[in-house]
mmCIF file with all atom_site columns, C-alpha atoms in Angstrom:
data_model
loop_
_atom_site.group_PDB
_atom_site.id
_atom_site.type_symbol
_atom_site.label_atom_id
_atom_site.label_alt_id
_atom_site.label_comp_id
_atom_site.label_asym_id
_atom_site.label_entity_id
_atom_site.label_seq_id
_atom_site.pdbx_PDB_ins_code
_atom_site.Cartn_x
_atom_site.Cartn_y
_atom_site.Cartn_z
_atom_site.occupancy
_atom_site.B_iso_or_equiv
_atom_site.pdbx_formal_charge
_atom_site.auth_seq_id
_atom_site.auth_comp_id
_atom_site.auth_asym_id
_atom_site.auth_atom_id
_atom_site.pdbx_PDB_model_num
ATOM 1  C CA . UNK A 1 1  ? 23.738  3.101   24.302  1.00 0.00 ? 1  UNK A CA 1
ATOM 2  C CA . UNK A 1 2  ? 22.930  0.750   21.996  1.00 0.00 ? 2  UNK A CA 1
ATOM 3  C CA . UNK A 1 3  ? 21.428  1.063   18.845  1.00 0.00 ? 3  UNK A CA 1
ATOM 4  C CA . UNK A 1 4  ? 18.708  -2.127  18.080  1.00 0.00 ? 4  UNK A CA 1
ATOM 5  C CA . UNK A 1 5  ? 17.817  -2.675  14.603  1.00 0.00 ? 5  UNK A CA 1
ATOM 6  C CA . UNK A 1 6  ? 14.930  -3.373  13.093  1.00 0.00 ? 6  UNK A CA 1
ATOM 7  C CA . UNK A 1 7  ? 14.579  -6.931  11.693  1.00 0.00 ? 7  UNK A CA 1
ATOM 8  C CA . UNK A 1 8  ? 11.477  -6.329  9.228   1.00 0.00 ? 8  UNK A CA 1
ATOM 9  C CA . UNK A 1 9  ? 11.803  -6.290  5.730   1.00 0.00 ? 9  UNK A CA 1
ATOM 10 C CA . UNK A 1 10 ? 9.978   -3.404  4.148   1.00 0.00 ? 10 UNK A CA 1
ATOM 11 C CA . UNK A 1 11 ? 7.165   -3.763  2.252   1.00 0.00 ? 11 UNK A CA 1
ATOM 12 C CA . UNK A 1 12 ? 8.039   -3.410  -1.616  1.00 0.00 ? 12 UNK A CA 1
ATOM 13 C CA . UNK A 1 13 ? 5.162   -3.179  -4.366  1.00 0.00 ? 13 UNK A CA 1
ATOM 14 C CA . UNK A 1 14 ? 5.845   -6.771  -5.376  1.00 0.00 ? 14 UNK A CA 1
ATOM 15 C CA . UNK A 1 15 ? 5.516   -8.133  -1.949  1.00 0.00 ? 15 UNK A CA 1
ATOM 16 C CA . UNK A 1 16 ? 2.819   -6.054  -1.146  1.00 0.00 ? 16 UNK A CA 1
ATOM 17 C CA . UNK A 1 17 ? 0.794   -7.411  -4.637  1.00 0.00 ? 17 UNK A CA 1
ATOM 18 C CA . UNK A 1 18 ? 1.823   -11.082 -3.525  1.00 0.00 ? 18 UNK A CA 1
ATOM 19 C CA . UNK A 1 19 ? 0.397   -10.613 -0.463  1.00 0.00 ? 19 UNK A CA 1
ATOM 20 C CA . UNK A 1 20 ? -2.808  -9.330  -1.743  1.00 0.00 ? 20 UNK A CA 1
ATOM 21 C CA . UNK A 1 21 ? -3.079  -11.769 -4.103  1.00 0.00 ? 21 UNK A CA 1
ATOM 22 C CA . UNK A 1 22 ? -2.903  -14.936 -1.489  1.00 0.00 ? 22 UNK A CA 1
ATOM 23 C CA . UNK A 1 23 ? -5.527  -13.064 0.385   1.00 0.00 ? 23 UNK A CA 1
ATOM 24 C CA . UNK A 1 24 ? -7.866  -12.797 -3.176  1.00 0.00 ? 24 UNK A CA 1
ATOM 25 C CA . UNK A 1 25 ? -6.648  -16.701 -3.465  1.00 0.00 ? 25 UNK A CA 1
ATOM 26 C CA . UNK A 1 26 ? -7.884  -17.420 0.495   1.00 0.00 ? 26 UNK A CA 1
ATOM 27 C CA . UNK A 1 27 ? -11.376 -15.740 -0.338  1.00 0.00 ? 27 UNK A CA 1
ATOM 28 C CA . UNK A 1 28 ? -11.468 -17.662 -3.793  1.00 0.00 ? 28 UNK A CA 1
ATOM 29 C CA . UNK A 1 29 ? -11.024 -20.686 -2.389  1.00 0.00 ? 29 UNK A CA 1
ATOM 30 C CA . UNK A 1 30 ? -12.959 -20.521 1.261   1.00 0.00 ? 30 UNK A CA 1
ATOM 31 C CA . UNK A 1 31 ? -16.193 -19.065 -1.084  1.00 0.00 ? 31 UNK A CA 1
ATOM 32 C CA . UNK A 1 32 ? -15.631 -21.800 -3.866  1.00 0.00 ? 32 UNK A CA 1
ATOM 33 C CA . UNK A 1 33 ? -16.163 -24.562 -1.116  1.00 0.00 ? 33 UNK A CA 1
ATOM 34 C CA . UNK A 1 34 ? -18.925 -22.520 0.409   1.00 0.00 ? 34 UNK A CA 1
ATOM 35 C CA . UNK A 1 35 ? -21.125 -22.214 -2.363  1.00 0.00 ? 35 UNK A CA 1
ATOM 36 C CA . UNK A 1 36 ? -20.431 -25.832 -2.768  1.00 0.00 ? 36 UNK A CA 1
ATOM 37 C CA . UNK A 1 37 ? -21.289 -26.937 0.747   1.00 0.00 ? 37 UNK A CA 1
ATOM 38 C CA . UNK A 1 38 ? -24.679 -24.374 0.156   1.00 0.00 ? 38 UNK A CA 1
ATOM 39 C CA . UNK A 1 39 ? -25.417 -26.691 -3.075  1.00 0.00 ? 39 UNK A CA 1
ATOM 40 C CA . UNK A 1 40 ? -24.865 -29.952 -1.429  1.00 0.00 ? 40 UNK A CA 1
ATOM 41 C CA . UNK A 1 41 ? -26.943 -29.180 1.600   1.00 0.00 ? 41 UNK A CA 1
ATOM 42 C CA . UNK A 1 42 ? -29.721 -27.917 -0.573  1.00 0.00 ? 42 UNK A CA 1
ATOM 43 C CA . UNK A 1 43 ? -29.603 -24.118 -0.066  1.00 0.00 ? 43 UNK A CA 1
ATOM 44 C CA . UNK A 1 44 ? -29.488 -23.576 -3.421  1.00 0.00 ? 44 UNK A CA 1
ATOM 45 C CA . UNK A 1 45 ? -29.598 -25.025 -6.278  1.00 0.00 ? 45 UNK A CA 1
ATOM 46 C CA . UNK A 1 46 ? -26.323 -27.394 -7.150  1.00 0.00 ? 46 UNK A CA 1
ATOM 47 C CA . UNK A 1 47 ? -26.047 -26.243 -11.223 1.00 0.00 ? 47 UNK A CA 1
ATOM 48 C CA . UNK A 1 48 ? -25.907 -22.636 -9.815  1.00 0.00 ? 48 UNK A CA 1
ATOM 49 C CA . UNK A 1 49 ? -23.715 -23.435 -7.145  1.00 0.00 ? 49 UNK A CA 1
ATOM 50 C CA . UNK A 1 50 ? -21.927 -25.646 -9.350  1.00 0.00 ? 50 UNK A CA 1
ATOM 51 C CA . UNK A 1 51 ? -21.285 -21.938 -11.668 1.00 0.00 ? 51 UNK A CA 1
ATOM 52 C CA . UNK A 1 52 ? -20.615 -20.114 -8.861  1.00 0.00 ? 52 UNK A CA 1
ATOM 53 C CA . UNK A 1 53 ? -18.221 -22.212 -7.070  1.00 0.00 ? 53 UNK A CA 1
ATOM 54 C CA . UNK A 1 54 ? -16.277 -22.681 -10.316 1.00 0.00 ? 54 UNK A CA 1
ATOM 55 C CA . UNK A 1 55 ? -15.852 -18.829 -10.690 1.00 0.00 ? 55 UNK A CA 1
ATOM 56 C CA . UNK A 1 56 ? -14.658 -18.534 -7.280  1.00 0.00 ? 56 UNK A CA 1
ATOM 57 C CA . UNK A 1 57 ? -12.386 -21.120 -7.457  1.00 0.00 ? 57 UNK A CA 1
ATOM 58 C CA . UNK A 1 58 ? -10.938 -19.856 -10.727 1.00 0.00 ? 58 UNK A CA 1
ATOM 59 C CA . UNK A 1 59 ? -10.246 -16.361 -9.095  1.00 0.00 ? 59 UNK A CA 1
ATOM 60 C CA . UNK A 1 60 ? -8.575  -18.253 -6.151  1.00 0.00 ? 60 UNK A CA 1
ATOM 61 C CA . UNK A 1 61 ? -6.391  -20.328 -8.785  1.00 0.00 ? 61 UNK A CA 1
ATOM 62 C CA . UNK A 1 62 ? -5.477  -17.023 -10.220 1.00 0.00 ? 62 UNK A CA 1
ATOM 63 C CA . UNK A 1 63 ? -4.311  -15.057 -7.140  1.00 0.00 ? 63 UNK A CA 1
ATOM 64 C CA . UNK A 1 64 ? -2.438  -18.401 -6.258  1.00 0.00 ? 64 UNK A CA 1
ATOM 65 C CA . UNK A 1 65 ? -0.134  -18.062 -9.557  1.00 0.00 ? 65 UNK A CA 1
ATOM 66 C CA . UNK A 1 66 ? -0.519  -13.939 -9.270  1.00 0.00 ? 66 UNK A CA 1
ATOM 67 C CA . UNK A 1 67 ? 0.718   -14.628 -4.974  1.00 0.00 ? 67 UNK A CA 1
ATOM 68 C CA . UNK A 1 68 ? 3.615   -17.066 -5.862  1.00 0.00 ? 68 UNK A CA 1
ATOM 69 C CA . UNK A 1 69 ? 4.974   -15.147 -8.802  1.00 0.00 ? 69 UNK A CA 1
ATOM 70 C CA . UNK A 1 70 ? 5.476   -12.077 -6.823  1.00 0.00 ? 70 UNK A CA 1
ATOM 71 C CA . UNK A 1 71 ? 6.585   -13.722 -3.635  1.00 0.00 ? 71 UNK A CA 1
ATOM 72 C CA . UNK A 1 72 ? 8.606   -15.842 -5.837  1.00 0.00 ? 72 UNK A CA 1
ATOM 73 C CA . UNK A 1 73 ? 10.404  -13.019 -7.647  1.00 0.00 ? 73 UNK A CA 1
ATOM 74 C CA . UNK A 1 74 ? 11.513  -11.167 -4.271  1.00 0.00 ? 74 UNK A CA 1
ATOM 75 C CA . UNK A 1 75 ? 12.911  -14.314 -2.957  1.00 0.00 ? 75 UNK A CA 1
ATOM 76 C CA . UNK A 1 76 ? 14.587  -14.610 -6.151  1.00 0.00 ? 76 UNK A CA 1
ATOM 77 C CA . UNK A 1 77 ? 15.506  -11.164 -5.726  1.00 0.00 ? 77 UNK A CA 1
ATOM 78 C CA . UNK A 1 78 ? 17.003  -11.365 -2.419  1.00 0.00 ? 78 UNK A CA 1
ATOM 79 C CA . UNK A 1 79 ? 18.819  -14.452 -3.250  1.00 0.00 ? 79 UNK A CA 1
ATOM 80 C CA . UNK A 1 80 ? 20.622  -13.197 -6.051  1.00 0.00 ? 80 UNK A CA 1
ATOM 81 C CA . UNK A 1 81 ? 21.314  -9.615  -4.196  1.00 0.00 ? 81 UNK A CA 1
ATOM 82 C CA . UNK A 1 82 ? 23.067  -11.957 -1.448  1.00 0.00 ? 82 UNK A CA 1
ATOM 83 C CA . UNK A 1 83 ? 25.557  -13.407 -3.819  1.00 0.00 ? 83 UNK A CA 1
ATOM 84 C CA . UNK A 1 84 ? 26.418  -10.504 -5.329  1.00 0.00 ? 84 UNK A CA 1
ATOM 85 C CA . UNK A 1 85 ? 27.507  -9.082  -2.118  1.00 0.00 ? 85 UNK A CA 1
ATOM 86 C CA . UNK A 1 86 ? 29.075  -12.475 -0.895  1.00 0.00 ? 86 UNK A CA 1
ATOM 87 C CA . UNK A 1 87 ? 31.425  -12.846 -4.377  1.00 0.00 ? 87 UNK A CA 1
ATOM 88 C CA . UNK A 1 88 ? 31.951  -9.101  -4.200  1.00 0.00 ? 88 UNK A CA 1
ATOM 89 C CA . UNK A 1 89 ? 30.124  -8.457  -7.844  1.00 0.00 ? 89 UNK A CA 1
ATOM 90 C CA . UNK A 1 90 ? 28.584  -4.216  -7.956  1.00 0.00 ? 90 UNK A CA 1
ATOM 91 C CA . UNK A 1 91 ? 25.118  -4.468  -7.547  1.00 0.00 ? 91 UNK A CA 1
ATOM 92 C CA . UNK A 1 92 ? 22.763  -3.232  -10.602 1.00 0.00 ? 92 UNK A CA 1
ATOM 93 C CA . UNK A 1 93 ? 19.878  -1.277  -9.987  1.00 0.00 ? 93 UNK A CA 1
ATOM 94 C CA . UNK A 1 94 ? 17.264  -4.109  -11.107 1.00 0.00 ? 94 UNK A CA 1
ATOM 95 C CA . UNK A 1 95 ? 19.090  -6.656  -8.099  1.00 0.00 ? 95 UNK A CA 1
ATOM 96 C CA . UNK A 1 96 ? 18.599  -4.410  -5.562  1.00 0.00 ? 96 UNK A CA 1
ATOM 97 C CA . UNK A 1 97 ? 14.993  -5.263  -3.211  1.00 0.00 ? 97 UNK A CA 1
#
């Protein structure tokens, strides 16, 4: 019998707070160019949707740095975890994912 193993990665905090934070950046952004779009086709008024659609697409900026700094740092993580093994160094506690 053979034993099949599962591929997945698990889901650490960090990932898990990168991942969150591309979906705030996603809503930022889609809402941004909605209230936009509202304000050009005359829904509402274009100075409010002009303060509205900068707010959301301020909180979209920021979950875009919060997303790639996270995502970044487990990459980073996994990278350097990788060559530790391959030159044979003894893992540390902070290197491991």
């Amino acid at each position: 019998m053979t034993v099949v193993q599962n591929s997945r990665t698990p889901l650490t905090r960090t990932r898990l707070i990168g991942f969150a934070a591309m979906t705030v950046c996603a809503i930022g952004y889609i809402g941004g160019g909605l209230v936009l779009l509202a304000g050009k086709t005359d829904q509402i008024d274009m100075t409010h949707a002009a303060v509205a659609g900068a707010g959301l697409l301020l909180i979209g900026e920021i979950g875009l740095w919060v997303g790639a700094a996270c995502l970044g740092l487990t990459l980073f993580k996994k990278r350097k975890a990788m060559l530790n093994r391959l030159l044979g160094r003894r893992p540390t506690a902070a290197s491991e994912v």
